[in-house]
Short mmCIF file of C-alpha atoms and ligand atoms in Angstrom, two decimals:
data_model
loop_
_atom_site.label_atom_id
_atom_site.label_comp_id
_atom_site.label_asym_id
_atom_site.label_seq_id
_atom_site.Cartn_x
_atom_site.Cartn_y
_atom_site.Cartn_z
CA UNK A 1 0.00 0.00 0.00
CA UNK A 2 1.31 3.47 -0.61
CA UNK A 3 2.30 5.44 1.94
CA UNK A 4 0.12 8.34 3.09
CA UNK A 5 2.04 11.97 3.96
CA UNK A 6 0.54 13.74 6.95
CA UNK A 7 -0.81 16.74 5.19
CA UNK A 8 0.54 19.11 8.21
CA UNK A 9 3.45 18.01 10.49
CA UNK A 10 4.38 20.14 13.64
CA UNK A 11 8.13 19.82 14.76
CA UNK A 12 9.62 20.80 18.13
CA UNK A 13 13.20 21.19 17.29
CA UNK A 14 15.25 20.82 20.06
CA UNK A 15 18.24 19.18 21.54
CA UNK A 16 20.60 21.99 19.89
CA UNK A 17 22.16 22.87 23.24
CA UNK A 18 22.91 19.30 24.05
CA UNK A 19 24.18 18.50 20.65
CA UNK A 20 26.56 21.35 20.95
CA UNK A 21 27.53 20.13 24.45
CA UNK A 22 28.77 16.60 23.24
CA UNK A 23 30.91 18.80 20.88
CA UNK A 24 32.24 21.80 23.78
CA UNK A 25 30.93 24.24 21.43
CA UNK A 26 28.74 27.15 22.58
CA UNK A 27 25.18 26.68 22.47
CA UNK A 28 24.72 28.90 19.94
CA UNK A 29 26.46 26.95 17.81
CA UNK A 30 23.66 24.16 18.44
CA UNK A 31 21.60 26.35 16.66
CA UNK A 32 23.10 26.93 14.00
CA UNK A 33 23.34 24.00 13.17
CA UNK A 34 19.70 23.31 14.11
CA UNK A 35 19.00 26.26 11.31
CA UNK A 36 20.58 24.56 8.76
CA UNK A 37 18.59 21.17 9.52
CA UNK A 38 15.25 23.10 9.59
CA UNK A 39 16.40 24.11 5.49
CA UNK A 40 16.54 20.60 4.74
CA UNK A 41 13.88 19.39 6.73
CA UNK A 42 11.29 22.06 5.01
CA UNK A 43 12.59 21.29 1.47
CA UNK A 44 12.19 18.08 1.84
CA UNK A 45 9.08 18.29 3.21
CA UNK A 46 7.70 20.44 0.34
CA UNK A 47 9.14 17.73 -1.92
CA UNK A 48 7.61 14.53 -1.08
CA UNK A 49 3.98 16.58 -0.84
CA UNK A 50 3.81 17.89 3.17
CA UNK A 51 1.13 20.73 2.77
CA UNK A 52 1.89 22.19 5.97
CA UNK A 53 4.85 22.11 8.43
CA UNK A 54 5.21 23.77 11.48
CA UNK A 55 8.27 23.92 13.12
CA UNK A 56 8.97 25.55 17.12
CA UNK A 57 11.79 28.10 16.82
CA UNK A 58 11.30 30.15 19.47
CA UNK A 59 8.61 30.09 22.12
CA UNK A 60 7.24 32.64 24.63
CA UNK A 61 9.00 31.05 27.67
CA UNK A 62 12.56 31.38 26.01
CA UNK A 63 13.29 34.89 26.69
CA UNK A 64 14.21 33.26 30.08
CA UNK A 65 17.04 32.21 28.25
CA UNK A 66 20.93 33.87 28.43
CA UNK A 67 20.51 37.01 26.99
CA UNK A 68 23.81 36.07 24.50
CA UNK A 69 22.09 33.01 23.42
CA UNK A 70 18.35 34.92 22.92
CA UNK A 71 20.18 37.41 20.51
CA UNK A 72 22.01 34.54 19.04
CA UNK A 73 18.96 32.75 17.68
CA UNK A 74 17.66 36.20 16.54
CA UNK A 75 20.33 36.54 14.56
CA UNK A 76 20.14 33.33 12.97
CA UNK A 77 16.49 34.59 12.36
CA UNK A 78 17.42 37.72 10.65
CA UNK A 79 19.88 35.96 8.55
CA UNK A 80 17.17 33.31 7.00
CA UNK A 81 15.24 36.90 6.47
CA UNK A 82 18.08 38.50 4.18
CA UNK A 83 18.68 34.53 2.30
CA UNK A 84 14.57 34.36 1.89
CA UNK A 85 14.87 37.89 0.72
CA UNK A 86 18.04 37.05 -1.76
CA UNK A 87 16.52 34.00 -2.59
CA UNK A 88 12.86 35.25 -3.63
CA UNK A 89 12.93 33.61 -7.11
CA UNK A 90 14.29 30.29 -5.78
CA UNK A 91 11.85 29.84 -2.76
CA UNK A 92 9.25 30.52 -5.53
CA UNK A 93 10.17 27.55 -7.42
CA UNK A 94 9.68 25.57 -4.52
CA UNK A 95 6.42 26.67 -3.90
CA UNK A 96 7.04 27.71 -0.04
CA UNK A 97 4.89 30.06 0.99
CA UNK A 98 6.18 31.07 4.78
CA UNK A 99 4.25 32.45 7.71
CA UNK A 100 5.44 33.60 11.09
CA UNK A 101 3.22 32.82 13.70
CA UNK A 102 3.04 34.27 17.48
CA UNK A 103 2.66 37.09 19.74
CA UNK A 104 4.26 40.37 17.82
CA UNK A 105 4.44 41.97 20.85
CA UNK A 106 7.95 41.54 22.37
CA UNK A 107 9.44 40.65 19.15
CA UNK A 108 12.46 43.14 17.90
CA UNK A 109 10.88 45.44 15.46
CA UNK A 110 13.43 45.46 12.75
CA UNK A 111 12.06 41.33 12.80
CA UNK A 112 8.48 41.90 12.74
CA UNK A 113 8.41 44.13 9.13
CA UNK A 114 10.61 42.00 7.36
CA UNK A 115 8.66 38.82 8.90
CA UNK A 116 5.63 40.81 6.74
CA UNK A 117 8.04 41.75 3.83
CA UNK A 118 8.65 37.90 3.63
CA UNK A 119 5.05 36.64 3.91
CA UNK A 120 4.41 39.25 1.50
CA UNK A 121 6.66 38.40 -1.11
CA UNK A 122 5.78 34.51 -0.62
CA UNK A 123 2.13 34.52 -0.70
CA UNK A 124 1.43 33.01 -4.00
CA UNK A 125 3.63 30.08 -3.37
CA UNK A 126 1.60 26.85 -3.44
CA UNK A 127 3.01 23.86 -2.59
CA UNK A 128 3.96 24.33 1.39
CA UNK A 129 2.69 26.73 4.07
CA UNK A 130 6.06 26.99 6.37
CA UNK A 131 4.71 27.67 9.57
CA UNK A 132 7.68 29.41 11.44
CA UNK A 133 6.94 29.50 15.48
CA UNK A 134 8.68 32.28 16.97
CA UNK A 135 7.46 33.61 20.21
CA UNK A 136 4.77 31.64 20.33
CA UNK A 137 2.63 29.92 22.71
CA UNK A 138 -0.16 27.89 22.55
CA UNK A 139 -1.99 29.23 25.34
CA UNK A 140 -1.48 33.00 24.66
CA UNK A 141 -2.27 31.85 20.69
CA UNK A 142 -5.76 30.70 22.40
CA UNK A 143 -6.30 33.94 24.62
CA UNK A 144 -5.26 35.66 21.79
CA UNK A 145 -8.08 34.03 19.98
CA UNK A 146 -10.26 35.05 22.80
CA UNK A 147 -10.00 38.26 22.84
CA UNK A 148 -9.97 38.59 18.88
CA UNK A 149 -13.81 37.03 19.51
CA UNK A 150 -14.78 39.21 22.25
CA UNK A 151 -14.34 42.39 20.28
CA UNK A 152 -16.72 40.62 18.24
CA UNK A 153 -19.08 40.01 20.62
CA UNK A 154 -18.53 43.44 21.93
CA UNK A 155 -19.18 44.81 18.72
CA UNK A 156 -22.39 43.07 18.09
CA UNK A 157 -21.15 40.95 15.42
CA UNK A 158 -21.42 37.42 17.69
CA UNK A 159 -23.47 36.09 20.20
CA UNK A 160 -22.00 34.60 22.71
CA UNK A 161 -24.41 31.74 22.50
CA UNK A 162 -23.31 31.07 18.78
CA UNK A 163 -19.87 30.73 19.93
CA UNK A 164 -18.29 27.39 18.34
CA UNK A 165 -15.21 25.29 18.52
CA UNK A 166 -14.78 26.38 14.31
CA UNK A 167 -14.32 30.30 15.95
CA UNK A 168 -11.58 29.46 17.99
CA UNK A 169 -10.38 28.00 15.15
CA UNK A 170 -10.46 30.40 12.71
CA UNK A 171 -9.07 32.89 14.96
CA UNK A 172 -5.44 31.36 16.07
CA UNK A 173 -2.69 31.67 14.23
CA UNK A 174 -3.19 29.01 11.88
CA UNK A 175 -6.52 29.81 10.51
CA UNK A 176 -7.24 28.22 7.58
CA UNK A 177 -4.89 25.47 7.63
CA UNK A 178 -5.41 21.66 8.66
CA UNK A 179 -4.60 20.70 12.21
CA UNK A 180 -1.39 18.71 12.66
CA UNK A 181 -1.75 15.12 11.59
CA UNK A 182 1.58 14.47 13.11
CA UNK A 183 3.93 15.97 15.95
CA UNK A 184 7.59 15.35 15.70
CA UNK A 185 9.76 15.86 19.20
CA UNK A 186 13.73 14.71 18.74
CA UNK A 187 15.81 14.55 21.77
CA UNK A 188 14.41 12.12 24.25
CA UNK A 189 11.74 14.63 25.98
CA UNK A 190 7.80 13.61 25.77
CA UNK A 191 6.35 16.78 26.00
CA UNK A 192 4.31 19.39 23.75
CA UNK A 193 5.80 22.33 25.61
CA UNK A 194 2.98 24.96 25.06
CA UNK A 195 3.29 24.04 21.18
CA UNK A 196 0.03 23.72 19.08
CA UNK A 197 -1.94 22.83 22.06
CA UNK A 198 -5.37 23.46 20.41
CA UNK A 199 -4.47 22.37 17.23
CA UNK A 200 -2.96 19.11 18.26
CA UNK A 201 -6.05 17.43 19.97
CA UNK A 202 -6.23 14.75 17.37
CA UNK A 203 -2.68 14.00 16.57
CA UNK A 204 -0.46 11.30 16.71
CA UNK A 205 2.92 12.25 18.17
CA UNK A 206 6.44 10.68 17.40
CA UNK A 207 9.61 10.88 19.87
CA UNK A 208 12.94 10.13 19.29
CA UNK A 209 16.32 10.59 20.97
CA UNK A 210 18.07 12.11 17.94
CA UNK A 211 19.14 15.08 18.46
CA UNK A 212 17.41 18.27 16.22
CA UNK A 213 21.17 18.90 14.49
CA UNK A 214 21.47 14.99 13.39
CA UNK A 215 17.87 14.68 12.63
CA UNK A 216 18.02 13.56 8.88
CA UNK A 217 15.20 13.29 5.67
CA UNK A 218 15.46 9.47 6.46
CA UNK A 219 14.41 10.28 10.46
CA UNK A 220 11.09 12.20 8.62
CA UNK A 221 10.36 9.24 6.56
CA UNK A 222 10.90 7.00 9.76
CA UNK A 223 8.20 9.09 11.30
CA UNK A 224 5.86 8.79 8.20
CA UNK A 225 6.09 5.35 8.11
CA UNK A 226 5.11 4.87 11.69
CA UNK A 227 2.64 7.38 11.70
CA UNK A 228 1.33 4.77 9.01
CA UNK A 229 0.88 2.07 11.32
CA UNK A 230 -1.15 4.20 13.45
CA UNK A 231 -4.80 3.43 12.88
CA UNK A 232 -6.51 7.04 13.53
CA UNK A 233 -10.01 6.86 14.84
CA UNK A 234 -10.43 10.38 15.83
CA UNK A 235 -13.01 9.08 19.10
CA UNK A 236 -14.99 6.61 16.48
CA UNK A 237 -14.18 2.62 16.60
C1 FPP B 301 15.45 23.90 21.69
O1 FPP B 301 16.68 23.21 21.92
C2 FPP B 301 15.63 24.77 20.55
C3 FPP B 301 15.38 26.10 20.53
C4 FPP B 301 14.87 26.84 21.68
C5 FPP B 301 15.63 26.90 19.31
C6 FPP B 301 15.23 26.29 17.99
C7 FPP B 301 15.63 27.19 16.90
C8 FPP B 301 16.38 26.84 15.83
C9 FPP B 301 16.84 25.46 15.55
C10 FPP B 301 16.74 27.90 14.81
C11 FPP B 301 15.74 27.85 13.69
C12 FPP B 301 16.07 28.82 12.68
C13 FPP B 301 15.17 29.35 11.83
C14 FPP B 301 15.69 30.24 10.80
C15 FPP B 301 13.73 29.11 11.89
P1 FPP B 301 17.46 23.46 23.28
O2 FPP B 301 18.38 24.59 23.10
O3 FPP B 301 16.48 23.62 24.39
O4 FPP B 301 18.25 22.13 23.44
P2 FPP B 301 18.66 21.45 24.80
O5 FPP B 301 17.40 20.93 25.42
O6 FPP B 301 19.57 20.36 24.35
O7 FPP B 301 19.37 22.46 25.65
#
């Protein structure tokens, strides 16, 4: 039987600090190298027919972080901005279309316009929605939600009565998109750490101890083909 790709994956990518660690490099080092695996990861992805991929980069609990290692993985956030915006023809081909999704509000400014200029100049890509999680949380995404409806309410546009599961949904930051069929989590931790939380209530979750910087296109397909095996009944028989 032919495989079946998850139409949206959702990957936690961590283990950089450890990886780097084993090697007595700085930590920022272990993302760097993370980076470069989340290239590869999302081409792949967009070549064996993902629709959507979500992937953790930064999340609203790590600005508890060193400040040396917070401005080092903003860095290696402004430099995939200048490479998406070098690369706008290239990124076309491959049909990736990228969104940023979070709470704005904390994020350096010179990040949040160019996180628009990018969206912007990616929008008619078709092939993969990048979902890039950077100060994100997935219980401010749902109060977030909440008070997006509220307004409503307040304006007279909703009753509360009429309020439904589908609002919530179409007011977090994935509106419009599938939920995850599959979560990915590398590096020997079995937790969803605040990631997806309201999009994930259906899906099937694969761990692994690789670490994010060894985790290859052949640990992907590993997860595919497991997530195969799983026999999804969504609260039916
Ligand atoms: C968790 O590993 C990882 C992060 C907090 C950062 C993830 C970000 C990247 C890999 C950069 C992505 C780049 C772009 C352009 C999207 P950890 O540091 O907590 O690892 P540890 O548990 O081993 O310490």
């Amino acid at each position: 039987m032919e495989r079946k790709i998850p139409e949206h994956i959702g990957i936690i990518m961590d283990g950089n600090g450890r990886w780097a660690k084993q090697r007595n490099l700085p930590r920022s080092e272990g993302h760097k190298a993370g980076a470069k695996v989340f290239r590869k990861i999302c081409e792949y992805a967009g070549e064996i027919g993902v629709k959507y991929i979500t992937f953790y980069a930064f999340s609203t609990e790590n600005w508890r972080r060193p400040p040396e290692e917070v401005e080092a993985l903003m860095n290696l956030f402004r430099d995939y901005l200048d490479e998406a915006e070098e690369r706008q023809e290239e990124n076309k081909q491959k049909g990736m279309r990228i969104h940023f999704i979070g709470h704005r509000e904390g994020v350096p400014m010179d990040l949040i316009s160019r996180f628009e200029t990018t969206e912007r100049d990616s929008r008619d890509a078709d092939k993969i929605d990048v979902n890039i999680a950077i100060n994100y949380g997935g219980r401010l995404e749902i109060v977030d939600a909440v008070k997006k409806i509220a307004h409503k309410v307040k304006d007279g546009e909703i009753n509360p009565e009429d309020i439904t599961e589908q609002d919530i949904s179409d007011n977090i930051y994935t509106a419009g998109q599938a939920d995850p069929d599959l979560i990915i989590r590398p590096s020997g931790e079995y937790r969803l750490s605040n990631f997806l939380i309201w999009q994930s209530a259906y899906s099937e979750f694969w761990f692994s101890d690789i670490l994010w910087p060894d985790f290859a296109e052949a640990d992907l397909d590993k997860a595919i083909d497991d997530f195969n095996n799983r026999n999804r009944r969504f609260g039916g028989v």
